[in-house]
Coordinates of C-alpha atoms in Angstrom, one line a residue:
M1 CA -0.4 -5.6 55.9
S2 CA -0.5 -2.1 57.5
T3 CA -0.2 -2.0 61.5
W4 CA -2.4 -0.7 63.5
P5 CA -2.2 2.5 64.5
Y6 CA -3.0 3.2 68.5
S7 CA -4.1 6.3 70.8
S8 CA -1.0 8.9 70.8
D9 CA -1.0 8.1 74.3
H10 CA 2.8 6.1 74.4
A11 CA 2.4 6.2 78.4
K12 CA -0.2 3.7 78.6
K13 CA 1.0 -0.2 77.6
R14 CA -1.5 -1.4 74.6
L15 CA -4.2 -4.0 75.4
I16 CA -6.4 -6.2 72.8
V17 CA -9.7 -7.5 73.6
V18 CA -10.3 -10.1 71.4
G19 CA -14.9 -10.3 71.2
C20 CA -17.2 -8.2 72.2
G21 CA -19.4 -9.9 75.0
P22 CA -20.1 -9.3 78.5
A23 CA -17.0 -10.7 79.0
G24 CA -15.0 -8.4 76.4
I25 CA -17.0 -5.1 77.6
A26 CA -16.4 -5.9 81.0
V27 CA -12.5 -5.7 80.0
V28 CA -12.3 -3.0 78.1
R29 CA -14.7 -0.2 81.1
A30 CA -12.6 -1.5 83.7
L31 CA -8.9 -1.3 81.7
A32 CA -9.6 2.1 79.4
S33 CA -8.3 4.5 81.6
E34 CA -4.9 2.3 82.4
F35 CA -4.3 0.8 78.9
R36 CA -4.8 1.5 75.0
I37 CA -7.2 -0.5 74.4
A38 CA -8.3 -2.4 70.7
V39 CA -11.1 -4.3 70.2
V40 CA -11.6 -7.0 67.6
E41 CA -15.2 -8.0 66.8
P42 CA -16.3 -8.2 63.8
K43 CA -20.1 -7.2 64.3
D44 CA -20.9 -3.3 65.0
Y45 CA -24.0 -4.1 67.7
Y46 CA -23.8 -6.2 70.4
E47 CA -26.6 -9.0 71.6
Y48 CA -27.9 -10.1 74.4
T49 CA -27.5 -13.7 73.2
P50 CA -29.6 -15.6 76.2
G51 CA -32.2 -13.3 75.3
I52 CA -32.5 -14.2 71.5
L53 CA -35.1 -16.3 71.6
R54 CA -37.5 -14.4 73.5
G55 CA -36.8 -11.8 70.9
F56 CA -37.9 -14.8 68.3
V57 CA -41.6 -15.0 70.5
Q58 CA -41.9 -11.0 71.1
P59 CA -40.1 -9.1 68.0
N60 CA -41.0 -5.9 70.2
L61 CA -38.4 -7.0 72.8
L62 CA -35.2 -7.4 69.6
P63 CA -34.3 -3.4 70.2
D64 CA -33.5 -4.2 73.8
L65 CA -31.3 -7.4 73.1
Q66 CA -29.4 -5.3 70.5
V67 CA -27.7 -1.9 70.5
E68 CA -24.9 -0.5 68.4
L69 CA -20.8 -1.0 69.5
S70 CA -20.8 2.9 69.3
K71 CA -23.5 3.2 71.9
V72 CA -21.4 0.4 74.3
L73 CA -17.9 1.9 73.4
G74 CA -18.5 5.4 72.7
G75 CA -17.1 7.8 75.4
L76 CA -13.8 5.8 76.1
D77 CA -11.2 7.5 73.9
S78 CA -8.3 4.9 74.8
V79 CA -10.7 2.2 72.9
T80 CA -11.0 1.7 69.3
H81 CA -12.7 -1.2 67.6
V82 CA -11.4 -2.8 64.8
R83 CA -14.0 -4.6 62.4
G84 CA -12.6 -7.9 61.8
T85 CA -10.9 -11.9 63.2
V86 CA -8.4 -12.7 64.6
V87 CA -6.9 -15.2 62.4
N88 CA -3.1 -15.7 63.9
L89 CA -2.4 -14.4 67.5
A90 CA 1.0 -14.3 68.3
S91 CA 3.0 -13.5 71.5
C92 CA 3.1 -9.6 71.0
S93 CA 1.0 -8.9 68.1
A94 CA -2.4 -10.4 65.8
E95 CA -3.1 -10.8 62.9
I96 CA -6.6 -9.4 61.7
N97 CA -8.7 -9.8 58.7
L98 CA -10.7 -6.6 58.3
V99 CA -14.1 -6.7 57.8
A100 CA -15.2 -5.3 53.9
D101 CA -17.2 -2.8 53.4
S102 CA -17.1 -1.4 57.1
H103 CA -18.9 1.7 57.8
R104 CA -18.0 4.1 60.5
D105 CA -19.2 4.1 63.5
E106 CA -20.5 7.6 65.2
G107 CA -18.9 7.7 68.7
V108 CA -16.3 5.0 68.8
N109 CA -13.1 5.2 67.4
Q110 CA -13.0 2.3 64.3
H111 CA -10.9 0.8 62.2
T112 CA -11.7 -0.8 58.8
S113 CA -10.2 -1.5 55.6
S114 CA -10.5 1.8 53.9
Q115 CA -8.0 3.2 56.5
C116 CA -5.4 0.4 55.9
Q117 CA -5.1 1.7 51.5
G118 CA -7.0 -0.9 51.1
T119 CA -5.2 -3.7 52.9
Q120 CA -7.5 -6.5 54.1
K121 CA -5.2 -7.4 56.8
V122 CA -3.9 -5.4 59.5
E123 CA -1.3 -5.9 62.4
V124 CA -2.5 -5.4 65.8
P125 CA 0.5 -5.1 68.2
F126 CA -0.1 -5.5 72.2
D127 CA 1.4 -5.9 75.2
Y128 CA -1.2 -8.1 77.2
A129 CA -3.9 -9.9 75.6
V130 CA -7.3 -11.0 77.1
V131 CA -9.7 -13.7 74.9
A132 CA -13.3 -13.2 75.3
T133 CA -14.8 -15.0 72.6
G134 CA -17.5 -16.3 74.9
S135 CA -19.2 -19.8 74.0
K136 CA -19.7 -21.8 70.8
Y137 CA -23.0 -22.9 69.4
S138 CA -23.0 -25.8 66.9
G139 CA -24.9 -25.3 63.7
S140 CA -26.0 -22.2 62.1
G141 CA -25.1 -18.9 63.8
L142 CA -28.8 -18.1 64.2
W143 CA -28.6 -17.9 67.4
K144 CA -25.0 -16.2 68.3
V145 CA -23.2 -14.2 65.4
T146 CA -19.6 -15.2 65.5
G147 CA -18.9 -13.9 62.3
A148 CA -17.7 -17.0 60.3
P149 CA -17.9 -17.6 57.0
G150 CA -21.8 -17.7 55.8
E151 CA -22.6 -15.1 58.4
E152 CA -21.7 -12.2 56.6
A153 CA -25.0 -10.5 56.7
W154 CA -25.2 -11.2 60.0
I155 CA -22.4 -8.9 61.7
S156 CA -24.4 -5.9 60.6
L157 CA -26.7 -4.8 63.1
S158 CA -29.0 -4.1 60.3
G159 CA -28.3 -7.4 58.4
R160 CA -29.1 -9.0 62.0
K161 CA -32.0 -7.7 62.2
A162 CA -32.9 -8.5 58.5
S163 CA -32.6 -12.0 59.5
L164 CA -34.5 -12.3 62.6
A165 CA -37.2 -10.1 60.7
A166 CA -36.8 -12.9 57.9
S167 CA -37.4 -15.8 60.4
F168 CA -40.8 -15.3 61.9
P169 CA -42.9 -16.4 59.6
N170 CA -41.4 -19.7 59.7
L171 CA -41.8 -20.1 63.5
Q172 CA -45.2 -18.2 63.0
N173 CA -45.8 -21.0 60.8
I174 CA -45.0 -23.8 62.7
Q175 CA -47.1 -22.1 65.1
R176 CA -49.8 -22.3 63.4
Q177 CA -49.5 -26.0 61.9
K178 CA -49.4 -26.3 66.4
G179 CA -45.8 -27.4 66.0
T180 CA -43.2 -28.9 68.4
A181 CA -40.0 -27.1 70.2
V182 CA -38.0 -28.9 71.8
V183 CA -35.3 -27.2 74.5
V184 CA -32.2 -28.6 74.9
G185 CA -30.3 -27.7 78.4
A186 CA -31.3 -24.8 81.0
G187 CA -28.7 -22.9 80.9
L188 CA -29.6 -19.6 80.0
V189 CA -30.3 -19.9 76.3
G190 CA -32.8 -22.5 77.6
V191 CA -34.4 -21.0 80.5
E192 CA -35.0 -18.1 79.0

């Protein structure tokens, strides 16, 4: 297993941020000048999950709900995106399963399996860790992509867009048949 290379600024402590949702992004932006940061996230994009239901009924809004991580993390020299999932989090290192066939995002440092001599796992040492994985929805990853088994096609922005586009005919069919939808809960997603 390879060890993940941080930026060369050894004066800064190492921080791993697991998850790149709103909390993870806030942590990265707030601490990028103070730490060498490894962001572990299987997806190559950020998606505003509470708005995704609106994206189902108004597909023209999807570009406003999804953005490439390279645009979110770009310009932060001490931040590197490690495309993968944490499989073991110890007191001072994390074992990461890298996403196979990752492509390199322009504008953001990215660590992929091709940079680890063909290995699919990498060890990421750290001084501090933030776990910002957010909530988990039961059932399909259609509403919130987590990178879990079965969601491989959805961890790239192009794959996610294709899966959402494929769901539109089913939703339109339900609408034509005057089907019923039940919204359970009045949190961010339910209210949207």
